[in-house]
PDB file of C-alpha atoms in Angstrom:
ATOM      1  CA  MET S   1     -27.423  82.852  64.925  1.00 89.00           C
ATOM      2  CA  SER S   2     -27.066  79.973  67.295  1.00 91.00           C
ATOM      3  CA  GLU S   3     -28.959  79.353  70.496  1.00 94.00           C
ATOM      4  CA  ILE S   4     -27.164  77.782  73.456  1.00 94.00           C
ATOM      5  CA  ASN S   5     -27.894  77.098  77.090  1.00 95.00           C
ATOM      6  CA  VAL S   6     -25.540  78.514  79.707  1.00 95.00           C
ATOM      7  CA  GLU S   7     -25.553  78.045  83.442  1.00 91.00           C
ATOM      8  CA  ILE S   8     -24.977  80.861  85.919  1.00 89.00           C
ATOM      9  CA  ASP S   9     -25.214  80.181  89.645  1.00 85.00           C
ATOM     10  CA  GLY S  10     -26.978  76.881  89.013  1.00 86.00           C
ATOM     11  CA  ARG S  11     -29.623  78.343  86.733  1.00 89.00           C
ATOM     12  CA  LYS S  12     -29.879  77.699  83.041  1.00 94.00           C
ATOM     13  CA  TYR S  13     -30.380  80.492  80.533  1.00 94.00           C
ATOM     14  CA  ARG S  14     -31.020  80.288  76.787  1.00 95.00           C
ATOM     15  CA  MET S  15     -28.741  82.679  74.901  1.00 92.00           C
ATOM     16  CA  ALA S  16     -28.373  83.670  71.280  1.00 94.00           C
ATOM     17  CA  CYS S  17     -24.905  84.122  69.835  1.00 93.00           C
ATOM     18  CA  GLU S  18     -23.126  84.325  66.493  1.00 94.00           C
ATOM     19  CA  ASP S  19     -22.373  81.024  64.817  1.00 94.00           C
ATOM     20  CA  GLY S  20     -18.980  79.761  65.979  1.00 94.00           C
ATOM     21  CA  GLN S  21     -19.087  81.800  69.208  1.00 94.00           C
ATOM     22  CA  GLU S  22     -20.847  79.162  71.319  1.00 94.00           C
ATOM     23  CA  ALA S  23     -17.768  78.016  73.257  1.00 95.00           C
ATOM     24  CA  HIS S  24     -16.734  81.607  73.914  1.00 95.00           C
ATOM     25  CA  VAL S  25     -20.176  82.557  75.292  1.00 95.00           C
ATOM     26  CA  ARG S  26     -20.221  79.410  77.479  1.00 95.00           C
ATOM     27  CA  ASP S  27     -16.781  80.339  78.823  1.00 94.00           C
ATOM     28  CA  LEU S  28     -17.976  83.890  79.610  1.00 94.00           C
ATOM     29  CA  ALA S  29     -21.034  82.483  81.399  1.00 94.00           C
ATOM     30  CA  THR S  30     -18.840  80.123  83.453  1.00 94.00           C
ATOM     31  CA  ARG S  31     -16.505  82.939  84.397  1.00 93.00           C
ATOM     32  CA  PHE S  32     -19.383  85.171  85.413  1.00 92.00           C
ATOM     33  CA  SER S  33     -20.943  82.324  87.381  1.00 92.00           C
ATOM     34  CA  ASN S  34     -17.653  81.971  89.262  1.00 91.00           C
ATOM     35  CA  TYR S  35     -17.947  85.663  90.282  1.00 89.00           C
ATOM     36  CA  VAL S  36     -21.506  85.071  91.540  1.00 89.00           C
ATOM     37  CA  GLU S  37     -20.525  81.922  93.417  1.00 88.00           C
ATOM     38  CA  GLY S  38     -17.537  83.696  94.974  1.00 88.00           C
ATOM     39  CA  LEU S  39     -19.745  86.505  96.221  1.00 87.00           C
ATOM     40  CA  LYS S  40     -22.307  83.970  97.487  1.00 86.00           C
ATOM     41  CA  GLY S  41     -19.499  82.334  99.456  1.00 83.00           C
ATOM     42  CA  GLU S  42     -18.414  85.715 100.848  1.00 81.00           C
ATOM     43  CA  PHE S  43     -21.838  87.237 101.617  1.00 76.00           C
ATOM     44  CA  GLY S  44     -24.118  84.217 101.835  1.00 76.00           C
ATOM     45  CA  GLU S  45     -27.550  84.130 100.278  1.00 73.00           C
ATOM     46  CA  ALA S  46     -28.129  87.786  99.469  1.00 70.00           C
ATOM     47  CA  GLY S  47     -30.774  87.270  96.842  1.00 78.00           C
ATOM     48  CA  ASP S  48     -30.267  86.262  93.206  1.00 78.00           C
ATOM     49  CA  THR S  49     -30.686  89.728  91.759  1.00 82.00           C
ATOM     50  CA  ARG S  50     -28.451  91.375  94.354  1.00 85.00           C
ATOM     51  CA  LEU S  51     -25.706  88.751  93.855  1.00 85.00           C
ATOM     52  CA  THR S  52     -25.929  89.171  90.087  1.00 87.00           C
ATOM     53  CA  VAL S  53     -25.649  92.944  90.403  1.00 89.00           C
ATOM     54  CA  MET S  54     -22.730  92.627  92.818  1.00 88.00           C
ATOM     55  CA  ALA S  55     -20.992  90.202  90.421  1.00 89.00           C
ATOM     56  CA  ALA S  56     -21.594  92.568  87.504  1.00 92.00           C
ATOM     57  CA  LEU S  57     -20.103  95.453  89.480  1.00 93.00           C
ATOM     58  CA  THR S  58     -17.130  93.279  90.448  1.00 90.00           C
ATOM     59  CA  VAL S  59     -16.592  92.379  86.804  1.00 92.00           C
ATOM     60  CA  MET S  60     -16.814  96.057  85.824  1.00 94.00           C
ATOM     61  CA  ASP S  61     -14.344  96.984  88.581  1.00 95.00           C
ATOM     62  CA  ASP S  62     -11.916  94.342  87.313  1.00 93.00           C
ATOM     63  CA  LEU S  63     -12.440  95.589  83.760  1.00 95.00           C
ATOM     64  CA  THR S  64     -11.772  99.177  84.850  1.00 97.00           C
ATOM     65  CA  GLY S  65      -8.513  98.054  86.492  1.00 96.00           C
ATOM     66  CA  VAL S  66      -7.445  96.235  83.334  1.00 97.00           C
ATOM     67  CA  GLN S  67      -8.343  99.272  81.185  1.00 97.00           C
ATOM     68  CA  LYS S  68      -6.184 101.484  83.416  1.00 98.00           C
ATOM     69  CA  GLU S  69      -3.302  99.024  83.161  1.00 97.00           C
ATOM     70  CA  LEU S  70      -3.781  98.902  79.399  1.00 98.00           C
ATOM     71  CA  ALA S  71      -3.780 102.696  79.178  1.00 97.00           C
ATOM     72  CA  ALA S  72      -0.603 102.864  81.253  1.00 98.00           C
ATOM     73  CA  ALA S  73       1.052 100.212  79.077  1.00 98.00           C
ATOM     74  CA  LYS S  74      -0.040 102.109  75.944  1.00 98.00           C
ATOM     75  CA  ASP S  75       1.462 105.331  77.349  1.00 97.00           C
ATOM     76  CA  ALA S  76       4.702 103.546  78.163  1.00 98.00           C
ATOM     77  CA  LEU S  77       4.751 102.069  74.668  1.00 97.00           C
ATOM     78  CA  ASP S  78       4.104 105.479  73.108  1.00 97.00           C
ATOM     79  CA  GLN S  79       6.967 106.956  75.118  1.00 97.00           C
ATOM     80  CA  LEU S  80       9.274 104.167  74.007  1.00 97.00           C
ATOM     81  CA  ALA S  81       8.234 104.664  70.409  1.00 97.00           C
ATOM     82  CA  HIS S  82       8.929 108.392  70.702  1.00 97.00           C
ATOM     83  CA  LYS S  83      12.364 107.746  72.220  1.00 97.00           C
ATOM     84  CA  SER S  84      13.091 105.173  69.544  1.00 97.00           C
ATOM     85  CA  ASN S  85      12.134 107.594  66.766  1.00 96.00           C
ATOM     86  CA  LYS S  86      14.310 110.242  68.349  1.00 96.00           C
ATOM     87  CA  LEU S  87      17.264 107.829  68.524  1.00 97.00           C
ATOM     88  CA  VAL S  88      16.767 106.842  64.886  1.00 96.00           C
ATOM     89  CA  GLN S  89      16.790 110.526  63.888  1.00 96.00           C
ATOM     90  CA  GLU S  90      19.952 111.136  65.948  1.00 97.00           C
ATOM     91  CA  ARG S  91      21.594 108.091  64.362  1.00 97.00           C
ATOM     92  CA  ASP S  92      20.678 109.306  60.891  1.00 96.00           C
ATOM     93  CA  THR S  93      22.138 112.748  61.643  1.00 96.00           C
ATOM     94  CA  LEU S  94      25.332 111.172  62.990  1.00 97.00           C
ATOM     95  CA  GLU S  95      25.629 109.006  59.903  1.00 97.00           C
ATOM     96  CA  GLU S  96      25.217 112.050  57.639  1.00 96.00           C
ATOM     97  CA  ASP S  97      27.818 113.990  59.640  1.00 97.00           C
ATOM     98  CA  PHE S  98      30.203 111.017  59.554  1.00 97.00           C
ATOM     99  CA  ALA S  99      29.762 110.690  55.766  1.00 97.00           C
ATOM    100  CA  LYS S 100      30.496 114.407  55.310  1.00 97.00           C
ATOM    101  CA  GLN S 101      33.628 114.092  57.475  1.00 97.00           C
ATOM    102  CA  ILE S 102      34.831 111.109  55.392  1.00 97.00           C
ATOM    103  CA  ILE S 103      34.291 113.083  52.209  1.00 97.00           C
ATOM    104  CA  MET S 104      36.176 116.075  53.607  1.00 97.00           C
ATOM    105  CA  VAL S 105      39.072 113.857  54.714  1.00 97.00           C
ATOM    106  CA  SER S 106      39.238 112.057  51.369  1.00 97.00           C
ATOM    107  CA  GLU S 107      39.190 115.419  49.524  1.00 96.00           C
ATOM    108  CA  ARG S 108      41.989 116.650  51.796  1.00 96.00           C
ATOM    109  CA  VAL S 109      44.012 113.479  51.144  1.00 96.00           C
ATOM    110  CA  GLU S 110      43.550 113.897  47.386  1.00 95.00           C
ATOM    111  CA  LEU S 111      44.684 117.505  47.638  1.00 95.00           C
ATOM    112  CA  LEU S 112      47.757 116.512  49.619  1.00 95.00           C
ATOM    113  CA  VAL S 113      48.610 113.782  47.079  1.00 94.00           C
ATOM    114  CA  ALA S 114      48.321 116.285  44.257  1.00 92.00           C
ATOM    115  CA  GLN S 115      50.571 118.750  46.123  1.00 92.00           C
ATOM    116  CA  LEU S 116      53.146 116.032  46.783  1.00 92.00           C
ATOM    117  CA  GLU S 117      53.125 114.974  43.138  1.00 90.00           C
ATOM    118  CA  ASN S 118      53.628 118.599  42.040  1.00 89.00           C
ATOM    119  CA  ALA S 119      56.404 119.095  44.552  1.00 87.00           C
ATOM    120  CA  SER S 120      58.210 115.916  43.465  1.00 85.00           C
ATOM    121  CA  ARG S 121      57.987 116.973  39.802  1.00 83.00           C
ATOM    122  CA  GLN S 122      59.558 120.313  40.589  1.00 82.00           C
ATOM    123  CA  ASP S 123      62.442 118.667  42.489  1.00 72.00           C
ATOM    124  CA  GLU S 124      63.348 116.368  39.562  1.00 70.00           C
ATOM    125  CA  PRO S 125      66.291 117.459  37.427  1.00 66.00           C
ATOM    126  CA  PRO S 126      65.364 118.308  33.859  1.00 61.00           C
ATOM    127  CA  GLN S 127      65.616 115.358  31.469  1.00 64.00           C
ATOM    128  CA  LEU S 128      68.143 115.750  28.732  1.00 61.00           C
ATOM    129  CA  ASP S 129      67.183 114.714  25.261  1.00 60.00           C
ATOM    130  CA  GLN S 130      69.474 111.768  24.449  1.00 62.00           C
ATOM    131  CA  ALA S 131      68.992 112.167  20.725  1.00 57.00           C
ATOM    132  CA  LYS S 132      71.337 115.166  20.768  1.00 52.00           C
ATOM    133  CA  GLY S 133      74.656 114.079  21.266  1.00 50.00           C
TER     134      GLY S 133
END
């Protein structure tokens, strides 16, 4: 564990964090401090604790909005995945039907060829044996 100093609304705080997370925690503190400073600019000096609570509630409100957007995006993605799966199944069914049709047509062509060959053999005059003479 590492210990770092962060500054929120001009006050320094000692924080513990996982090794390697120092920059991330400092960034979070800076972002939160910006919320506090923004509220201070909007409401004036309302007391440190009150401003901190207001900033925390603002952050939670923003987080709730992002969570709702994320849930809506996930729902839209799930719907697209469902539609995509349905289209893949329809495509597979069409490919199977197309293959069956090709097989039926090729079998029909083979049957017609055989019938034509039989018909042409029947129309040929008998061959005489040339050895008799």
